[in-house]
Short mmCIF file of C-alpha atoms and ligand atoms in Angstrom, two decimals:
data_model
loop_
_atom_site.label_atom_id
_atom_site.label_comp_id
_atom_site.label_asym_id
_atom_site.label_seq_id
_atom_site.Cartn_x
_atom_site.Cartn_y
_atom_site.Cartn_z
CA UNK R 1 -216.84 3.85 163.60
CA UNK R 2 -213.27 4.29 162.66
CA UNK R 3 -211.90 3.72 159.23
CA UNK R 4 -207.67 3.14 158.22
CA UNK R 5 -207.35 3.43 154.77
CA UNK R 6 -203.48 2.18 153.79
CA UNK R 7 -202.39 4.14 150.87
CA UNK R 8 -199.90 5.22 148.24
CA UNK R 9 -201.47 8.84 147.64
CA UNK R 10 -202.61 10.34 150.83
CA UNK R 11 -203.48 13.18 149.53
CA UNK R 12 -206.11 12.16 147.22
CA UNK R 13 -208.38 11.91 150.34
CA UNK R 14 -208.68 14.89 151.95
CA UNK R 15 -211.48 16.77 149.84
CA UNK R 16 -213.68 14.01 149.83
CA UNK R 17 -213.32 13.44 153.23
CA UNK R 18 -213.47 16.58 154.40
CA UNK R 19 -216.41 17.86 152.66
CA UNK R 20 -220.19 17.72 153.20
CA UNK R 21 -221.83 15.01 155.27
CA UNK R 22 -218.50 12.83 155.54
CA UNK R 23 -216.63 16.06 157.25
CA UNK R 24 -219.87 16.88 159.46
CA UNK R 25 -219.84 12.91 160.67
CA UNK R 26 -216.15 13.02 161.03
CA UNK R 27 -216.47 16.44 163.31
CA UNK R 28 -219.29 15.60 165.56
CA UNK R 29 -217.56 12.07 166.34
CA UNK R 30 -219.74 9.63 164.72
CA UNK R 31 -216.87 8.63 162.43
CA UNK R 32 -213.30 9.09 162.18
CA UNK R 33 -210.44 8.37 159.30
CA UNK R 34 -207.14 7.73 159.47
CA UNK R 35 -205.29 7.99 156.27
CA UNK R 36 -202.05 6.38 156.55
CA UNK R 37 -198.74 6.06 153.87
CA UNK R 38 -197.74 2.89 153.05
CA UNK R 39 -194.24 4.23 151.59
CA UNK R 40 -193.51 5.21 155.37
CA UNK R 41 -193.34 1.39 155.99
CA UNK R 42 -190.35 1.24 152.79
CA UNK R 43 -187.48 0.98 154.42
CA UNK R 44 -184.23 1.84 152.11
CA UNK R 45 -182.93 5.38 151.49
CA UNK R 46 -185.30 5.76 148.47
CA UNK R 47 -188.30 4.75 150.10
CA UNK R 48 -189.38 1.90 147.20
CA UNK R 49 -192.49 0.35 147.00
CA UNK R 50 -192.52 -1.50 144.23
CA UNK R 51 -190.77 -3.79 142.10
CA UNK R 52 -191.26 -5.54 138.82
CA UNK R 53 -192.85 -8.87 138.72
CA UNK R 54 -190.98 -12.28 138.80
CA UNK R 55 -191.88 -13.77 135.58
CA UNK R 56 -191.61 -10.76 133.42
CA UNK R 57 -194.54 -8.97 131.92
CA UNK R 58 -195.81 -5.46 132.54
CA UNK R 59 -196.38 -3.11 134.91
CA UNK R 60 -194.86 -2.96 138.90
CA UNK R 61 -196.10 -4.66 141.80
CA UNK R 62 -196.47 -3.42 145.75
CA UNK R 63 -193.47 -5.19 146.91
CA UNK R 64 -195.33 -7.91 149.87
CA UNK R 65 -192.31 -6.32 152.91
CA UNK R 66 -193.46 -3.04 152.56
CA UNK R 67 -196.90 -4.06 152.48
CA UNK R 68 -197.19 -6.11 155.54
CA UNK R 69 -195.64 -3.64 157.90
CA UNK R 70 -198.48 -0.91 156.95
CA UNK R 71 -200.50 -3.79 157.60
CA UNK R 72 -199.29 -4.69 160.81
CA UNK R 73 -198.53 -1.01 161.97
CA UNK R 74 -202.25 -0.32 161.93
CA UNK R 75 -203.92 -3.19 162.80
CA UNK R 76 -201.37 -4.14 165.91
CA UNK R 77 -203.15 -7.10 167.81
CA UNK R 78 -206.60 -6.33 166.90
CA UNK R 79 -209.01 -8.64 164.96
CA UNK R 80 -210.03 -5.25 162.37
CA UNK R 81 -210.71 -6.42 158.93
CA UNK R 82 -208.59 -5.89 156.39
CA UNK R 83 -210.32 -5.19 152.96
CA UNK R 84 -208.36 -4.65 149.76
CA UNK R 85 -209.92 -2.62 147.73
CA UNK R 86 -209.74 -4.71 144.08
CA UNK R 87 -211.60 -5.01 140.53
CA UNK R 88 -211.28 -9.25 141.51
CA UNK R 89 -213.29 -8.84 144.69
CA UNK R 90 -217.07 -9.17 145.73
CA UNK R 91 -218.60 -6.23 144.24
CA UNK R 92 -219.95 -4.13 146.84
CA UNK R 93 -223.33 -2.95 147.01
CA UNK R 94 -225.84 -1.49 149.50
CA UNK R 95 -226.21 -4.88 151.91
CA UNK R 96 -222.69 -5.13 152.51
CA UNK R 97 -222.10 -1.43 153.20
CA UNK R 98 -224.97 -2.08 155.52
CA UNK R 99 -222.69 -5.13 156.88
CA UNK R 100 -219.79 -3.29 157.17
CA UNK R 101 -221.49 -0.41 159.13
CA UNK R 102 -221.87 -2.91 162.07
CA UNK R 103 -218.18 -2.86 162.55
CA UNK R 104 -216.92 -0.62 164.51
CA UNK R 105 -213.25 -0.49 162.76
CA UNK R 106 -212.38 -1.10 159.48
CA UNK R 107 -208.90 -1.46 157.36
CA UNK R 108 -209.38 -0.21 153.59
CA UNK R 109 -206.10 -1.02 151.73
CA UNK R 110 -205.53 0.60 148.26
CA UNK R 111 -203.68 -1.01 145.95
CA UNK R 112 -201.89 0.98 142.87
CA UNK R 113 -199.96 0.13 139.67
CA UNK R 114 -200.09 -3.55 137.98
CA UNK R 115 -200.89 -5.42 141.39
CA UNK R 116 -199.92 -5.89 144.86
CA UNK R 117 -198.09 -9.26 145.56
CA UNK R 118 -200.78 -11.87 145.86
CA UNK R 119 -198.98 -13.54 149.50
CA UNK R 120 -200.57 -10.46 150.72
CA UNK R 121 -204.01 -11.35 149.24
CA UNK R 122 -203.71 -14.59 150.52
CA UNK R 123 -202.33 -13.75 154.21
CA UNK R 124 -202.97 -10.69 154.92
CA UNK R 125 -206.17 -9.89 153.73
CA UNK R 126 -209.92 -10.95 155.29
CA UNK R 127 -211.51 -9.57 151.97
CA UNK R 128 -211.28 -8.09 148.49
CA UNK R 129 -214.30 -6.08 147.34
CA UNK R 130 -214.96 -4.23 144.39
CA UNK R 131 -216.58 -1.13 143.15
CA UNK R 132 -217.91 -2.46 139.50
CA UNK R 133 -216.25 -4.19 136.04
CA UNK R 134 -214.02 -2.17 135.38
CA UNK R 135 -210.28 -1.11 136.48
CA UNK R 136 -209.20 2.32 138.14
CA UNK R 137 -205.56 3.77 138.52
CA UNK R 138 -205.55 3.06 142.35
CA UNK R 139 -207.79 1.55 144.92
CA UNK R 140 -208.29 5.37 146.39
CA UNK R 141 -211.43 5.79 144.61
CA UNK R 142 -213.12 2.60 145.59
CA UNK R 143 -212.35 3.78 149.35
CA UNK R 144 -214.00 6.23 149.63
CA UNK R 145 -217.13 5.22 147.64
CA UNK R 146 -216.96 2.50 150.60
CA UNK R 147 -215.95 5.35 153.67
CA UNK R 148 -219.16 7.15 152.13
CA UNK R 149 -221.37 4.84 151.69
CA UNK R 150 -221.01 3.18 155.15
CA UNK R 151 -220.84 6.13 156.75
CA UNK R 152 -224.18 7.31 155.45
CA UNK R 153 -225.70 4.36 157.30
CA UNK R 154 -224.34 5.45 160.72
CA UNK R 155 -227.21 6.06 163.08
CA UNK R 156 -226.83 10.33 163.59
CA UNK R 157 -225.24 10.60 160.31
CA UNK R 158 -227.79 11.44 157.99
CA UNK R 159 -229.97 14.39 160.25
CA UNK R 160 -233.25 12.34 159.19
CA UNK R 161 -232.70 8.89 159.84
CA UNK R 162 -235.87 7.72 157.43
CA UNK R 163 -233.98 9.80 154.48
CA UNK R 164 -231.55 6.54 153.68
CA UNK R 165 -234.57 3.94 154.54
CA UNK R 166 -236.42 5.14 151.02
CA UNK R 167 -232.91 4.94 148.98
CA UNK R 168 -232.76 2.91 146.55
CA UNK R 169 -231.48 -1.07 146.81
CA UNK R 170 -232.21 0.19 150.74
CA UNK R 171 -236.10 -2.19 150.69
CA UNK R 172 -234.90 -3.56 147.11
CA UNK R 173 -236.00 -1.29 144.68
CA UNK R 174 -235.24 1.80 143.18
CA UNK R 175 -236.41 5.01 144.75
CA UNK R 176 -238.69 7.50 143.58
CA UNK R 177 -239.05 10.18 141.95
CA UNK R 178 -238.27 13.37 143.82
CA UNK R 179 -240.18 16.81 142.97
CA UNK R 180 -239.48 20.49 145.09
CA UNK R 181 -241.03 24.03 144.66
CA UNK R 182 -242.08 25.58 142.29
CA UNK R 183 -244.97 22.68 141.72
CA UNK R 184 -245.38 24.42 138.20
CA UNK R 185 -242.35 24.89 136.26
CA UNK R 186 -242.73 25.68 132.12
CA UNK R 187 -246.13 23.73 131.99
CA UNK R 188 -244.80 21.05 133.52
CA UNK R 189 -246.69 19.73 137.04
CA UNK R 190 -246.21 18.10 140.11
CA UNK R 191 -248.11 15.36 140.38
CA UNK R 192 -251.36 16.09 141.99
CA UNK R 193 -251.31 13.33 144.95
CA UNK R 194 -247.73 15.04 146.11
CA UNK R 195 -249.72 18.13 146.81
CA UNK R 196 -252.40 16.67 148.06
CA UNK R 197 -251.58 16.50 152.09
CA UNK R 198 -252.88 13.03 151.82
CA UNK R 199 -250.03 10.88 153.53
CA UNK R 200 -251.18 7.25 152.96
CA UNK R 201 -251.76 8.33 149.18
CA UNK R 202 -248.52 10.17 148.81
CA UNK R 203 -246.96 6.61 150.52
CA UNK R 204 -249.02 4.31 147.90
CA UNK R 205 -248.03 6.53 144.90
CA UNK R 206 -244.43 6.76 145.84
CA UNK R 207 -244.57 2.81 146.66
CA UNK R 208 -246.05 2.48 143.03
CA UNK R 209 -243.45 4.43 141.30
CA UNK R 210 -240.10 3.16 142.96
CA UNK R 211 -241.81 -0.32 141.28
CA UNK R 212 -242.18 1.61 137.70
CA UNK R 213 -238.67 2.70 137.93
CA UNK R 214 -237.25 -0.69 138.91
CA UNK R 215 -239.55 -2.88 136.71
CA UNK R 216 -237.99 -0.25 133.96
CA UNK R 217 -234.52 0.03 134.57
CA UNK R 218 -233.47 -2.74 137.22
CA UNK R 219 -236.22 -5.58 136.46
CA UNK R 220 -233.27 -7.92 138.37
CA UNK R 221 -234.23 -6.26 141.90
CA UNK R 222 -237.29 -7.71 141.58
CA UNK R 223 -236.92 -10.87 141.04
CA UNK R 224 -234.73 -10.86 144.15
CA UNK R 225 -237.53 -9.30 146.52
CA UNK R 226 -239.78 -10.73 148.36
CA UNK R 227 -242.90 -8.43 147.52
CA UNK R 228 -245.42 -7.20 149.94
CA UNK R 229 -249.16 -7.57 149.29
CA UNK R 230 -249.86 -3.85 148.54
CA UNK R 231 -246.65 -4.01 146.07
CA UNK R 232 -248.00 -7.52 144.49
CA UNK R 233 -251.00 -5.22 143.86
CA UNK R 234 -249.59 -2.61 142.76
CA UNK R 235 -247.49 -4.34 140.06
CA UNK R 236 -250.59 -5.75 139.24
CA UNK R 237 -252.30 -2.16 138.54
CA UNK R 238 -248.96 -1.28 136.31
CA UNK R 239 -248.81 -4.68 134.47
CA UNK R 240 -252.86 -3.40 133.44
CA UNK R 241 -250.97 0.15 132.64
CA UNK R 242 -248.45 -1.15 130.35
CA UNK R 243 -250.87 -3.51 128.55
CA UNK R 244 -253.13 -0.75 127.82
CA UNK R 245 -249.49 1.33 126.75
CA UNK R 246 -248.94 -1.35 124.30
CA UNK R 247 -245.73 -1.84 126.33
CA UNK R 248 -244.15 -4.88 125.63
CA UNK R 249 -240.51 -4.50 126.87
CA UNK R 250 -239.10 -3.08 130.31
CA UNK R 251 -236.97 -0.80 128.89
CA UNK R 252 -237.72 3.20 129.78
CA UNK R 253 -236.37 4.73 126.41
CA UNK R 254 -238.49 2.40 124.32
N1 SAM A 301 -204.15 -5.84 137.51
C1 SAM A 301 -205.32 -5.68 138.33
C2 SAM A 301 -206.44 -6.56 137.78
O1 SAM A 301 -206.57 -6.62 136.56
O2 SAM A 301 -207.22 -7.13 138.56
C3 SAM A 301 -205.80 -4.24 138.35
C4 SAM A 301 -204.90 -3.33 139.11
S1 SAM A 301 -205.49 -1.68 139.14
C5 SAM A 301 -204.69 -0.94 137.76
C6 SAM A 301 -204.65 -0.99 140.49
C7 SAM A 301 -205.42 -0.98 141.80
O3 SAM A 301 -206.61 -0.25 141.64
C8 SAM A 301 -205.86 -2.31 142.33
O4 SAM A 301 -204.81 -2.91 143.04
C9 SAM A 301 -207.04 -1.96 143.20
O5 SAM A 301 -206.63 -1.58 144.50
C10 SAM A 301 -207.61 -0.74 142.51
N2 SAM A 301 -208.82 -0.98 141.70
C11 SAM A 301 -208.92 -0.87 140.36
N3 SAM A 301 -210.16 -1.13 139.94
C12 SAM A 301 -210.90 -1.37 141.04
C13 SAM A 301 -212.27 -1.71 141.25
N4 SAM A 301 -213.11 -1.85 140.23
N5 SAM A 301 -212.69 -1.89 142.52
C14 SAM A 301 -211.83 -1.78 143.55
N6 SAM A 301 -210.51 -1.48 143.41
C15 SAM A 301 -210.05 -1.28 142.17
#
């Protein structure tokens, strides 16, 4: 898969890119990134980018000239996406990086200061996503959280493939808990079952618990999912825990 990402600050990029799993995917091929100025597509002696709105009001915005050539200068005649990267857009999650990893070429387009002109948006653009409720400096951030997290689902990327399968959001729930060596650690245990050898127990008691953590701290995941038997049953057997807890509410600090 190969990934343009159109931006003002080209050097923001190159430790996230370069390090751990995305610079392993990027060197044996699976993936590769070009990161490409947009002030190479200004055009005047002071290479501008920006201008201040019509209207009045503050802040500058990417001037729509300057805009559409980086456009146009990467995508050439192809039918790549283009994606601007915005707080206004669809807010991405773990279905649509799953999407997007179908593709095999993607355009990422960060957008900086107030705005970039909206005849971009509404011409140049296939679609805006964002990365939460809340506004960043730049749209260099969000691109990478979206480089990464595609990425990740790229078959080879990950060396065991199952690894992103139990992630959470990946089946609709959270995942769980995760214990290593030493199995005692200042009185505090493993749980037994982990140790146990026992594979469809350690598979029922990690099936259980990815439901404790979501009925706890993402209660919304479930009402989206369609639920298995053994996980109808299982809810069932925590719905009997909590009632013997007392516990009334869903919340894990109560
Ligand atoms: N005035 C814009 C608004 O309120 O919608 C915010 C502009 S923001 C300061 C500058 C750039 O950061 C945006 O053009 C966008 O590319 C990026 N950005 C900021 N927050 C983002 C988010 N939550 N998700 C994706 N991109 C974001």
């Amino acid at each position: 898969m190969h990934f343009d990402i159109l931006t003002l600050f080209p050097e923001m990029f190159a430790g996230p890119l370069t390090a751990s799993i995305l610079g392993k995917a990027q060197k044996s091929g699976l993936v590769s990134v070009d990161v490409w100025n947009i002030r190479d597509h200004a055009l005047d002696k002071h290479k501008i980018v920006d201008d201040t709105p019509y209207g009045g009001g503050a802040g500058m915005v990417l001037k729509v000239d300057v805009l559409v050539r980086a456009i146009e200068a990467v995508k050439g005649d192809s039918e790549t996406p283009v994606i601007y990267l915005s707080p206004q857009g669809q807010v991405f999650n773990q279905d649509m990086a799953a999407q997007l990893a179908k593709l095999p070429r993607l355009i990422l387009l960060s957008g900086h200061y107030e705005e970039i002109d909206e005849r971009v948006r509404q011409h140049w653009v296939d679609f805006e996503l964002s990365i939460g409720d809340y506004v960043l400096t730049g749209g260099e951030l969000p691109a990478m959280v979206v480089v990464d997290a595609v990425t990740r689902l790229l078959p080879g990327v990950l060396g065991d493939e199952s690894s992103f399968q139990q992630d959470s959001f990946q089946n609709g729930l959270l995942d769980h808990p995760h214990y290593t060596r030493p199995a005692t650690f200042r009185g505090m245990n493993v749980p037994e079952v982990l140790l146990s050898g026992h594979h469809d127990n350690i598979a029922r008691y990690r099936l259980k618990e990815a439901l404790r953590r979501t009925i706890m701290r993402r209660p919304d995941l479930l009402e989206k999912k369609d639920l298995s038997m053994e996980e109808r049953q299982l809810l069932d057997e925590l719905a009997a825990e909590f009632s013997a807890e007392g516990r009334v509410n869903t919340n894990e600090s109560d």
